[in-house]
Coordinates of C-alpha atoms and ligand atoms in Angstrom, one line a residue:
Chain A
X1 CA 0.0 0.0 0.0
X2 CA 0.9 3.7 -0.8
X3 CA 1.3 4.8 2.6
X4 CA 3.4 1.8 4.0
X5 CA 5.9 2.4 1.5
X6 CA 5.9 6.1 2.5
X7 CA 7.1 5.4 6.2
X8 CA 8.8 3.1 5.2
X9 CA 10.9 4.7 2.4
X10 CA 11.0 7.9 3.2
X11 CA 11.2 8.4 -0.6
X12 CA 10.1 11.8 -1.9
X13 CA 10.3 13.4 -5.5
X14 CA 12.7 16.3 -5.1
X15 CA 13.0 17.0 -9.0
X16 CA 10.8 16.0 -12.0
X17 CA 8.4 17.4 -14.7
X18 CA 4.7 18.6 -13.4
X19 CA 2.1 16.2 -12.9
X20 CA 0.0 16.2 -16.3
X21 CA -3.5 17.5 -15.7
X22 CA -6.7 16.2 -16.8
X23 CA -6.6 15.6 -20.5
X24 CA -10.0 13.8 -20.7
X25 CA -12.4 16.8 -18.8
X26 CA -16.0 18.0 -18.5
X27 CA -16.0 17.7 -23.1
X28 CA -16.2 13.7 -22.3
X29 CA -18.5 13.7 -19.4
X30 CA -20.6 15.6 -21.6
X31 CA -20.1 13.2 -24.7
X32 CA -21.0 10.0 -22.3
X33 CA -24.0 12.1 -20.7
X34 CA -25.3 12.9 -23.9
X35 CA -25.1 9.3 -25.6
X36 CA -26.8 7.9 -22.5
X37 CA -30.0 10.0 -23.1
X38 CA -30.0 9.7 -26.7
X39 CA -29.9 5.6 -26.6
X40 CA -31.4 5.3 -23.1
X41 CA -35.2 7.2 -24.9
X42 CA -34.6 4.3 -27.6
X43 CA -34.8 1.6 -25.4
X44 CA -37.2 3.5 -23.1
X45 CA -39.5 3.8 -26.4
X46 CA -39.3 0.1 -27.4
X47 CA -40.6 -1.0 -24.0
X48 CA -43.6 1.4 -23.9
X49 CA -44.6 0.6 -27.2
X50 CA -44.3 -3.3 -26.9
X51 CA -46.5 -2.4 -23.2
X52 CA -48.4 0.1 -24.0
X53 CA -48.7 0.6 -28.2
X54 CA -51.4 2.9 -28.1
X55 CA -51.2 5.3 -25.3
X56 CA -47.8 5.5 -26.3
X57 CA -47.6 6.0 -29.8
X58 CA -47.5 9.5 -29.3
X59 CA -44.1 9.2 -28.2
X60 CA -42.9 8.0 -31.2
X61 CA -42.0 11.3 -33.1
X62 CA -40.9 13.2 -30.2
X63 CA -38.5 10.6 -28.7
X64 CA -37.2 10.2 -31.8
X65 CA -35.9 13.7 -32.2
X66 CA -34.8 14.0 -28.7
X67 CA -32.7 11.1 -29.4
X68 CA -31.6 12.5 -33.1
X69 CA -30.3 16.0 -30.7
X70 CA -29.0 14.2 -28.0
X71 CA -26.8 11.8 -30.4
X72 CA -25.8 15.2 -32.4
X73 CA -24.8 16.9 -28.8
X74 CA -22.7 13.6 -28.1
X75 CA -21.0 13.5 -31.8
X76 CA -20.7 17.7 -31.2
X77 CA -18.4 16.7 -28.1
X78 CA -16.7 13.7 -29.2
X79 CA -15.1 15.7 -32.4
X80 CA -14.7 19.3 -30.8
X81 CA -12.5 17.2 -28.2
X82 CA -10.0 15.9 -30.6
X83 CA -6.8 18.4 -31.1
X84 CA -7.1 17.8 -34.7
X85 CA -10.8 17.9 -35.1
X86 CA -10.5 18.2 -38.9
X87 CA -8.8 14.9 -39.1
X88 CA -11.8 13.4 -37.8
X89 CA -12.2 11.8 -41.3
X90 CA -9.3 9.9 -40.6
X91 CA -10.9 7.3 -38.5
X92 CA -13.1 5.8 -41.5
X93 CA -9.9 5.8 -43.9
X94 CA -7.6 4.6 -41.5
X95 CA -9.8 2.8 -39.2
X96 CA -7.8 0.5 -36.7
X97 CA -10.3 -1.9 -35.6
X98 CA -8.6 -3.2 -32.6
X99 CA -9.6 0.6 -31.1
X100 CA -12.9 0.7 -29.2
X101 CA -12.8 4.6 -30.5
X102 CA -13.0 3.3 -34.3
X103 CA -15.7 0.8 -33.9
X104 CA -17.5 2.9 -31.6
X105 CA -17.4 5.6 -34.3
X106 CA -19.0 3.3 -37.3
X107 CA -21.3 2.2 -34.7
X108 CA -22.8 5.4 -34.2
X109 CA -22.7 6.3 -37.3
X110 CA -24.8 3.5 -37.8
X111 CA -26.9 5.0 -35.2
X112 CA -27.7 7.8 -36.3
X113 CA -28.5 6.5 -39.8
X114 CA -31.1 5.0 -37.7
X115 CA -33.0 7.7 -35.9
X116 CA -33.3 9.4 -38.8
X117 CA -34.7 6.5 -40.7
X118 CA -37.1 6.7 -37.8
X119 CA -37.4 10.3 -38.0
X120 CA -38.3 9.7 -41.8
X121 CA -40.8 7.0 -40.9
X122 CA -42.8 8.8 -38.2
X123 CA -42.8 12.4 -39.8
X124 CA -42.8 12.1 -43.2
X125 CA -44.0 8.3 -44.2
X126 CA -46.4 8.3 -40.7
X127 CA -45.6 4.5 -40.9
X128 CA -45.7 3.0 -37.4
X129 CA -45.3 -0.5 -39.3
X130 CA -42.3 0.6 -40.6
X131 CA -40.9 2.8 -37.0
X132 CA -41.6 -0.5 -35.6
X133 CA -39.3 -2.5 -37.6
X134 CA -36.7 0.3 -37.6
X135 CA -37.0 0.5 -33.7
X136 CA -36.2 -3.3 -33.3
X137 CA -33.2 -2.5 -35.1
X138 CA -32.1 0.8 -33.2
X139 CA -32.4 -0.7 -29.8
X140 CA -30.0 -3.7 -31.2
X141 CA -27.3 -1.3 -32.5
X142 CA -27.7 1.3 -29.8
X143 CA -26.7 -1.5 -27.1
X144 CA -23.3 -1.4 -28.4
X145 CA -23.2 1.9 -29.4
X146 CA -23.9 2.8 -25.4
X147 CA -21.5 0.2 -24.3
X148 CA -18.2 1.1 -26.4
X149 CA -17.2 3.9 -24.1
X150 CA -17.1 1.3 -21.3
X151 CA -14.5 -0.6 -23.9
X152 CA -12.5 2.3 -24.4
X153 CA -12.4 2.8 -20.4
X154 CA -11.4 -1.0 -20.6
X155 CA -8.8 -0.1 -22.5
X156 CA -7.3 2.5 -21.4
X157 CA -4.8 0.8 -19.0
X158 CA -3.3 3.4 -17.4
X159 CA -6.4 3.8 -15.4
X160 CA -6.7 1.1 -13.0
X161 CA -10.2 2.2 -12.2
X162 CA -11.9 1.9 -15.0
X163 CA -12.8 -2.1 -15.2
X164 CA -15.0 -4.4 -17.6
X165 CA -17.3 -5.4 -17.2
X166 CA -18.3 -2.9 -14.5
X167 CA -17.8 0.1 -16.6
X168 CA -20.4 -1.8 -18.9
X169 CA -23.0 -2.3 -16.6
X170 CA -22.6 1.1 -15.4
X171 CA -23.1 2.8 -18.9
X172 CA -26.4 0.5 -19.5
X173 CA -27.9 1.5 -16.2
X174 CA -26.6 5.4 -17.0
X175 CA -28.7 5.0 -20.6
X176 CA -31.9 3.1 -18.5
X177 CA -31.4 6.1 -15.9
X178 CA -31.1 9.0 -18.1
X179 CA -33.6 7.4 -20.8
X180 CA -36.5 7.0 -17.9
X181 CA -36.1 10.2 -16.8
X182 CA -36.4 11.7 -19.5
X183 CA -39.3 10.0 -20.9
X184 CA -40.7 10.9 -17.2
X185 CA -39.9 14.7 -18.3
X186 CA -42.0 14.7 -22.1
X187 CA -44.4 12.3 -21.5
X188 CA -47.1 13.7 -19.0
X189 CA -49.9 12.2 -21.4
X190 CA -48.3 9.0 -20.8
X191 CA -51.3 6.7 -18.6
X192 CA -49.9 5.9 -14.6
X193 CA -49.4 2.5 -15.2
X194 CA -46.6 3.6 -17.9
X195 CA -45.2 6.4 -16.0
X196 CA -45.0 4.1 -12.9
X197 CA -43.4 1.5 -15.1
X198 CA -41.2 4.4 -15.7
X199 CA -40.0 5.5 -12.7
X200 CA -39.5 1.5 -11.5
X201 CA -37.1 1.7 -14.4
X202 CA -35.2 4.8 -13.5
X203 CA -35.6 3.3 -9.4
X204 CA -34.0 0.3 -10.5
X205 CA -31.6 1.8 -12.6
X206 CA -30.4 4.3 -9.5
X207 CA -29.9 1.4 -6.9
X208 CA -28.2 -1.1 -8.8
X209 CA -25.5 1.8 -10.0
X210 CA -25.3 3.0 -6.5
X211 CA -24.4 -0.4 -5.4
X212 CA -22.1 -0.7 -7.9
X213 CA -20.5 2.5 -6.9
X214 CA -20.3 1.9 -3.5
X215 CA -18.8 -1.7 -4.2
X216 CA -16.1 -0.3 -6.0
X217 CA -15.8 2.7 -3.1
X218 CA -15.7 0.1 -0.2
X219 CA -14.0 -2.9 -2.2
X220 CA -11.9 -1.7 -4.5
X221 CA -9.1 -0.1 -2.6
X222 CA -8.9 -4.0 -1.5
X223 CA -7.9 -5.3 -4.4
X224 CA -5.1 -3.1 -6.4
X225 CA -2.7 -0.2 -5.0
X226 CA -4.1 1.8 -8.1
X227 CA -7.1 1.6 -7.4
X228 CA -6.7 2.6 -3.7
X229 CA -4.5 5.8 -4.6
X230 CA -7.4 6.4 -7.0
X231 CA -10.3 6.5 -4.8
X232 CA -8.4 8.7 -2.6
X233 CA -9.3 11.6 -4.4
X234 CA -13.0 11.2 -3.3
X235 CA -12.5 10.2 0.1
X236 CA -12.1 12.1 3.5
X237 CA -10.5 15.5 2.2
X238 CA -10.1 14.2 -1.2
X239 CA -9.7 16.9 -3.9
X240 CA -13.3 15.5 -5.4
X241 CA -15.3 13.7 -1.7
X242 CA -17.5 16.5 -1.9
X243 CA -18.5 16.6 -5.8
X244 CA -18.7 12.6 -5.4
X245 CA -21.3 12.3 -3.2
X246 CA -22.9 15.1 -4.7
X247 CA -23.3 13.3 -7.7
X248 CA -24.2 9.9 -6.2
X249 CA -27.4 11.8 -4.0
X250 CA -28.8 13.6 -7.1
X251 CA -28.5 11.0 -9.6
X252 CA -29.2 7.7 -6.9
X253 CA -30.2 8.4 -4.0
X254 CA -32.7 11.4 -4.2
X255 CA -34.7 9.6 -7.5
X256 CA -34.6 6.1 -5.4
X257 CA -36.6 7.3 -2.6
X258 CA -38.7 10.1 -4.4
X259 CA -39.8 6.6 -6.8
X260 CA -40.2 4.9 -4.2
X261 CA -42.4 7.4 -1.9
X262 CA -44.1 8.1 -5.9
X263 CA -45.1 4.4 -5.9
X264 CA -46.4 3.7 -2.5
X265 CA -48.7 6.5 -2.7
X266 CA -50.1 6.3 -6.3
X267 CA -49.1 9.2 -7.5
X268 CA -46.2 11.0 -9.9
X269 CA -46.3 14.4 -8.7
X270 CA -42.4 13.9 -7.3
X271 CA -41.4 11.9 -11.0
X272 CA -40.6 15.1 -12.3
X273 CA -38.2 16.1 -9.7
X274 CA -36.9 12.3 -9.3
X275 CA -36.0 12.7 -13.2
X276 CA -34.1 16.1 -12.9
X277 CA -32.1 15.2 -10.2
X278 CA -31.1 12.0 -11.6
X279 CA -30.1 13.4 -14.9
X280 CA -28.3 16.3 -12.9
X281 CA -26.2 13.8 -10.3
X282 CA -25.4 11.4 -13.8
X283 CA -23.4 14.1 -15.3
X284 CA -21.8 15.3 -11.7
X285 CA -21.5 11.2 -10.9
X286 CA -19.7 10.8 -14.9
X287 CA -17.7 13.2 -14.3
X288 CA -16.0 12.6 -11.3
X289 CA -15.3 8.7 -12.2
X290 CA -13.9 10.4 -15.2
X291 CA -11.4 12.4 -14.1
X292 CA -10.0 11.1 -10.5
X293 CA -8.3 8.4 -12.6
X294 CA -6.1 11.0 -14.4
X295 CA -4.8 13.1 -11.0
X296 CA -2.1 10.4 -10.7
X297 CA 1.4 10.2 -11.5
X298 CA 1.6 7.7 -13.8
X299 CA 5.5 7.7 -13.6
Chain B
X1 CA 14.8 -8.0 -34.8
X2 CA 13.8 -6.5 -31.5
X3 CA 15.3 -3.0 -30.7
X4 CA 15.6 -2.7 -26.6
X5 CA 17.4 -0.3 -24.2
X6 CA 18.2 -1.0 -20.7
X7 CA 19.3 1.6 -18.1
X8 CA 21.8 0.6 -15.4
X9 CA 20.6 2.5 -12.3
X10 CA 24.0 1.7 -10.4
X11 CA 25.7 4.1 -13.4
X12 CA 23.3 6.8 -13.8
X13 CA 24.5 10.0 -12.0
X14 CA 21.5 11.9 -12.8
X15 CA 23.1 14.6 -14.8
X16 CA 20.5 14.7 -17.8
X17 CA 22.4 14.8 -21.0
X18 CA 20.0 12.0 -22.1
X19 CA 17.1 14.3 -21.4
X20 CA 18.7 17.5 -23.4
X21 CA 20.2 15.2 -26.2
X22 CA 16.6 13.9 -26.6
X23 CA 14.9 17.7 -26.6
X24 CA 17.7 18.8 -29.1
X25 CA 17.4 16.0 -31.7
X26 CA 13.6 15.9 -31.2
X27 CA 12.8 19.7 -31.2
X28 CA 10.8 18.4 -28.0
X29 CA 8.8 21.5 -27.4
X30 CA 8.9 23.5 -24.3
X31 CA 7.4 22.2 -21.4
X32 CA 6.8 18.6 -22.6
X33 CA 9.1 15.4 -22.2
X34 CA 10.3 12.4 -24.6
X35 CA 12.6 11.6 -21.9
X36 CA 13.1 12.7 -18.6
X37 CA 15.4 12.2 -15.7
X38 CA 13.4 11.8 -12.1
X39 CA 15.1 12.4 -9.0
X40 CA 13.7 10.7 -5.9
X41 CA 15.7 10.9 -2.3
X42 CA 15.2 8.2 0.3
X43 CA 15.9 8.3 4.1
X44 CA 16.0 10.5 6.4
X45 CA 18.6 13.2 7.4
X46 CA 21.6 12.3 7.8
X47 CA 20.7 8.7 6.4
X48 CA 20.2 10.0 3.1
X49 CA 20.6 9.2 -0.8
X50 CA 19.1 10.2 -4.2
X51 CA 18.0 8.1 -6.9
X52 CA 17.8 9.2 -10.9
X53 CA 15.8 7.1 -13.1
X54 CA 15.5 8.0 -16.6
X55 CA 12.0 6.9 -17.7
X56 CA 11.1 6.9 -21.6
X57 CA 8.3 5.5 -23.2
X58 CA 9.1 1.3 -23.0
X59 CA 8.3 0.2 -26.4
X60 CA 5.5 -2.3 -25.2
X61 CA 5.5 -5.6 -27.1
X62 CA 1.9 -5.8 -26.1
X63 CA 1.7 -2.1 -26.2
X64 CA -2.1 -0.7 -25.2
X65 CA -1.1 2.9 -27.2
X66 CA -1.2 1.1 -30.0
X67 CA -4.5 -1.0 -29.2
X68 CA -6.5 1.8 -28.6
X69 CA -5.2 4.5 -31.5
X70 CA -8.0 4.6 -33.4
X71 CA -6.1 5.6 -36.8
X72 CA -3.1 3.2 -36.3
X73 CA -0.9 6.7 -36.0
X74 CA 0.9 4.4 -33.3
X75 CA 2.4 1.9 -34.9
X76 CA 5.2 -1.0 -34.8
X77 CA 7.9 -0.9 -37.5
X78 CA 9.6 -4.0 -38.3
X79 CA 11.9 -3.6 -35.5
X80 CA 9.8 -3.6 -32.5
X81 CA 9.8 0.0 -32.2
X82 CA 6.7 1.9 -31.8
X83 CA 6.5 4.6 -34.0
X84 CA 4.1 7.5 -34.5
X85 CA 2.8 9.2 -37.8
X86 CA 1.8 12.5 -36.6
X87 CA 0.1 13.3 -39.7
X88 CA -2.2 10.8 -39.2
X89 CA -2.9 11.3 -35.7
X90 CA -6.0 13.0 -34.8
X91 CA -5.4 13.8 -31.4
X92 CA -8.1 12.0 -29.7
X93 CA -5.9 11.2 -26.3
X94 CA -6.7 7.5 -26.2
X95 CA -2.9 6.7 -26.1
X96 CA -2.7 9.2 -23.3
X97 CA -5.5 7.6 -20.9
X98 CA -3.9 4.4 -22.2
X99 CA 0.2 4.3 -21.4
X100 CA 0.4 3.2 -18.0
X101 CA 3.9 4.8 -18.0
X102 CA 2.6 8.7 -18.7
X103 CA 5.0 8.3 -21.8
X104 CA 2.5 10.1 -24.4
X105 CA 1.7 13.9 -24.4
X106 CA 0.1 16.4 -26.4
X107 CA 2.3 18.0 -28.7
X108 CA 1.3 21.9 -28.0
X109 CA 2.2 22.8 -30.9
X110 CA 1.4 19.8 -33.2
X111 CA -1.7 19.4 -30.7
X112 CA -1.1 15.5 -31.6
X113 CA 0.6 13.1 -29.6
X114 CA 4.0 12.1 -29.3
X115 CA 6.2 10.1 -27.7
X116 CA 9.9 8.4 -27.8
X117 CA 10.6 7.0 -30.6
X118 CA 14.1 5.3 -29.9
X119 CA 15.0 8.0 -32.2
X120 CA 13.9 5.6 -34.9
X121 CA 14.8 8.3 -37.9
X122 CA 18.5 7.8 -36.3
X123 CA 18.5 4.1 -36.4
X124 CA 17.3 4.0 -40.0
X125 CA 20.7 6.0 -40.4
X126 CA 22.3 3.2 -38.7
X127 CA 23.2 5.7 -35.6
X128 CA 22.5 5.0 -31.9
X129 CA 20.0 7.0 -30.2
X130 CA 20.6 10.5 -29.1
X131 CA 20.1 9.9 -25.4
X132 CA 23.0 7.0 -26.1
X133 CA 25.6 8.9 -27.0
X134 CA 25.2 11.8 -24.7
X135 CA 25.3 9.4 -21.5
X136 CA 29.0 10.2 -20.1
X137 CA 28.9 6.9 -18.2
X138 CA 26.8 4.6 -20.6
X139 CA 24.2 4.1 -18.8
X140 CA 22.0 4.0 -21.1
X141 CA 22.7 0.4 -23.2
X142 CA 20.6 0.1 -26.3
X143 CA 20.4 -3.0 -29.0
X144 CA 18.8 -5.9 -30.0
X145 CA 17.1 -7.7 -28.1
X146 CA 16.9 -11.0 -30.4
X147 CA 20.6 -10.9 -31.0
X148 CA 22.3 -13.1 -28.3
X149 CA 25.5 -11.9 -28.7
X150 CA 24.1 -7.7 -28.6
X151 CA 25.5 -5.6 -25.4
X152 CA 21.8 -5.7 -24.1
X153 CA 21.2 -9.2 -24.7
X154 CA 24.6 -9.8 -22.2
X155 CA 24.2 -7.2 -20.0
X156 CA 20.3 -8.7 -19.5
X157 CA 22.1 -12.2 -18.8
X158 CA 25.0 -10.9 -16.4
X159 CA 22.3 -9.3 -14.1
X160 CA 20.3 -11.6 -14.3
X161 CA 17.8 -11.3 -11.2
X162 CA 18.9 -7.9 -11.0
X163 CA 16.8 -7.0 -14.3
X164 CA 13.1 -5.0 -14.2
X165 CA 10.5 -3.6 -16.1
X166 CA 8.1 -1.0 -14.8
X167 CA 4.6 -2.3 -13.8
X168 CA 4.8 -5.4 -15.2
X169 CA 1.6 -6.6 -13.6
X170 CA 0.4 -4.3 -16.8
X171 CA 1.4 -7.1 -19.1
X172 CA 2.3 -4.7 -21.3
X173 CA 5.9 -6.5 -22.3
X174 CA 8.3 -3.6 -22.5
X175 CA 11.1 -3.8 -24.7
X176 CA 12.8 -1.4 -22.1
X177 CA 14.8 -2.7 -18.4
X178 CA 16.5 -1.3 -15.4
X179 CA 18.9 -2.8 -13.6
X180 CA 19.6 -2.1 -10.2
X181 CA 16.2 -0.7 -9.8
X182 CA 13.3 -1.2 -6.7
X183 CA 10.5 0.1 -6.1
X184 CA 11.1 3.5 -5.4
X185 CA 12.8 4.0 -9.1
X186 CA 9.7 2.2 -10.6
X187 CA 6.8 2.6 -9.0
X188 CA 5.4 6.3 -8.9
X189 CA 3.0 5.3 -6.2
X190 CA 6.1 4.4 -3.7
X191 CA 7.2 8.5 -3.4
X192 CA 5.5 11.5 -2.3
X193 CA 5.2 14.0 -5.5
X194 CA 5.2 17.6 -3.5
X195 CA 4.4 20.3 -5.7
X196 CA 7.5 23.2 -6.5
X197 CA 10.0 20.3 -7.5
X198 CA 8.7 20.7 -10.8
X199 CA 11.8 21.5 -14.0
X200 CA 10.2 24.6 -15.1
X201 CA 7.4 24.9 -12.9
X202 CA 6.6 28.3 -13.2
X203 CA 6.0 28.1 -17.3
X204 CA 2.7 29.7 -18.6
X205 CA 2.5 29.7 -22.3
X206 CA 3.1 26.6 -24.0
X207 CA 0.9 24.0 -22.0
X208 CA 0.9 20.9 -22.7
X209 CA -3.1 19.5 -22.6
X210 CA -4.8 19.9 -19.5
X211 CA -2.2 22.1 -18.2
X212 CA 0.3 21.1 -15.2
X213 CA -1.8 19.8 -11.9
Ligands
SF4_1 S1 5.4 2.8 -22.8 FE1 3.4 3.7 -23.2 S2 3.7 4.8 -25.1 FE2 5.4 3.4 -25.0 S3 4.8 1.5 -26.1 FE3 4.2 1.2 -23.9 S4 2.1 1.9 -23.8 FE4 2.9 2.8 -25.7
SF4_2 S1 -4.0 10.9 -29.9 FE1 -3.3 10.3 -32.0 S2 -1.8 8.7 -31.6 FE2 -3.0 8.9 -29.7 S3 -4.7 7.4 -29.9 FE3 -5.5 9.3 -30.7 S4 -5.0 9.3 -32.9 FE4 -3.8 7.7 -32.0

């Protein structure tokens, strides 16, 4: 451990080059925050429709467009944060398929090919037979497409922290989060039984990635030095304790019990509140995994 | 043919030839690092001593920089250097989030990555790396590492059990050894890092990507 080998060594850095700062910042939290909301309404849509196909038809068009600008808001960040965004091109010349970045970008491109086939069939064509067929598809692609960050995270291997396959369950559960909370949001004409199907979904979604965090919180330090030096960041006076659990009560723990108190007592008034908060606390929760990895020396 | 260098820590004097040799021949720009030499004391007054280990990027044989370069501007040349095409690169940081060994920066004024290259433009010329020949006591031993009969190769056998790799629990294979080495040399997590020890702390134009924390 760290600090055993600091008594015991003594051993202190008395002349090197500056710790490199964050090179991955708030542009990628935003990329991964984005991407979650524009697959996790895609899935979010497919269920409602299998469940409820009329009363939910409505949601066809506008879920589809909230998608098409979340995906654009995601593709806005990923190129703005390259240092050569111009070169973007390069990746579908070059392509080096052993890169999660490279398949990740023909999967979304595939994506969005997609929702605007969608777009096409709900808004111009007005086929549901055909945005039904299409959807079947979407929600097939846009599970990879939502889980190749967590293989780029996977393969960055500088940064202990990031694992598979927890990185993948996590960005599933940030896409079922952010895609029920939003639905929550737009879809007040929605019946209860929907809604509180819903807000089960975004319940659900905020325990099981709370767990997860706090497995990794409690356990991981147990497991690789890394890791422990890591999660110091966000512990006790940690540079980022305070912005941590910020993020883990707005985006868990404040939607888990406003769903819960929501369900007990029939009624959705809170949803709306339970949804904002939980797509607030995702980007603050994102964000923090994101960059306590990179505040370590590396060499 | 497998191009290696090894550094014999028991030579090294810290005096940083290597590290200016390599800015000079590289046009390393201000403020970033190809090579760089890190001073660590140990002990306690008057039970005291200083360590210099020159840390480069390792030339993985299972190198994750080159995994993860979406574009291939990372790349292995026939002789087990990896080699970067900084035309190609499109600056997306994925080799930077992916070196375990901090070996990669932003080029500020390329704004794409590099990285040692074992002065590979050099070997093609049949001439040592720059860092080699400025070393006044030869610490540095470079050669190939599929050659029995190279200086590495025999040095690797002399010291045998005396012969490291940083993090090898990576299992990222580098082509690149210490001898004489421990854990305070190697491992970055085994020394306090206080800020103001920093070579040219106090520069403000220039930055590398994400600045200096
Ligand atoms: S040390 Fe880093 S930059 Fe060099 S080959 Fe290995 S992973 Fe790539
Ligand atoms: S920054 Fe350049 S060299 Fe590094 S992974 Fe991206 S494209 Fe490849």
């Amino acid at each position: 451990m760290v600090h055993e080998s600091l008594a015991a060594t003594q051993a202190v850095v008395t002349l090197d080059v500056g710790l490199p700062g964050i090179v991955w910042g708030w542009i990628i939290t935003m990329n991964m925050w984005a991407k979650s909301i524009g697959t996790g309404v895609i899935f979010m849509l497919f269920y409602l429709l299998k469940k409820y196909p009329n009363e939910a038809g409505y949601l066809r068009f506008p879920l589809t467009v909230i998608s098409i600008v979340a995906i654009h808001v995601f593709l806005f960040f990923t190129v703005i944060d390259l240092h050569q965004m111009f070169r973007f091109w390069h990746i579908f010349v070059y392509g080096h398929f052993t890169s999660a970045i490279a398949v990740g970008s023909f999967l979304a491109t595939g994506f969005v090919g997609l929702i605007f086939l969608l777009a096409y069939a709900s808004y111009i064509k007005k086929d549901n037979a055909l945005f039904d067929k299409v959807l079947t598809w979407t929600v097939l692609l846009g599970i990879p497409v939502t889980l190749y960050t967590a293989a780029l995270m996977a393969q960055s291997t500088a940064r202990e922290l990031w694992q598979m396959p927890t990185e993948a369950v996590q960005m599933i559960l940030a896409a079922t989060l952010s895609g029920s909370a939003t639905v929550l949001l737009v879809g007040a004409k929605l019946p209860y039984e929907a809604k509180r199907d819903m807000a089960v979904v975004l319940g659900f979604s905020a325990f099981m990635a709370f767990l997860i965090y706090m497995s990794e919180y409690v356990f991981g330090p147990m497991k690789a030095e890394e890791v422990a030096a890591t999660l110091e960041f966000i512990k006790g006076h940690g540079e980022y304790t305070t912005m941590f659990w910020i993020g883990q009560v707005f985006a868990f723990i404040i939607p888990m019990v406003l769903v819960t108190l929501s369900v007990q007592n029939k009624s959705t008034g809170l949803l709306t509140l339970a949804s904002v908060s939980a797509l607030a606390g995702l980007w603050v929760t994102k964000h923090v995994w994101l960059v306590i990895p990179q505040l370590l020396s590396m060499s | 043919m497998h191009l290696g260098f090894l550094v014999d820590l028991h030579l090294c004097m810290g005096c940083k030839g290597c590290e200016i040799a390599c800015k000079v021949e590289n046009e390393v720009p201000l403020s970033t690092w190809r090579l760089r030499v890190k001073y660590v004391d140990v002990g306690v007054f008057p039970e005291t001593k200083r360590t210099f280990t020159p840390l480069r990027c390792n030339h993985c044989a299972n190198a994750p920089c080159e995994r993860i370069c979406p574009v291939s501007a990372l790349h292995y040349i026939e002789n087990g250097i990896v080699n970067i095409d900084k035309e190609r690169c499109i600056g997306c940081a994925g080799c930077v989030m992916a070196c375990p060994y901090g070996a990669i920066y932003i080029d500020p004024e390329t704004q794409t990555a590099d990285k040692c290259t074992y002065c590979a433009h050099r070997i093609a010329s049949s001439l040592m790396p720059a860092c080699v020949v400025a070393c006044p006591v030869e610490a540095n031993i470079f050669g190939d590492l599929d050659d029995p009969a190279s200086n590495i190769s025999r040095y690797i056998m002399e010291n045998q059990g005396d012969v490291q790799v940083r993090k090898p629990e990576k299992g990222t294979d580098p082509h690149h050894y210490y001898v004489g080495g421990g854990n305070i040399q190697l491992n970055p997590l085994a020394s306090v890092r206080t800020e103001g020890h920093n070579l040219f702390g106090k520069l403000t134009s220039k930055m590398p990507v994400g600045g200096h924390h």
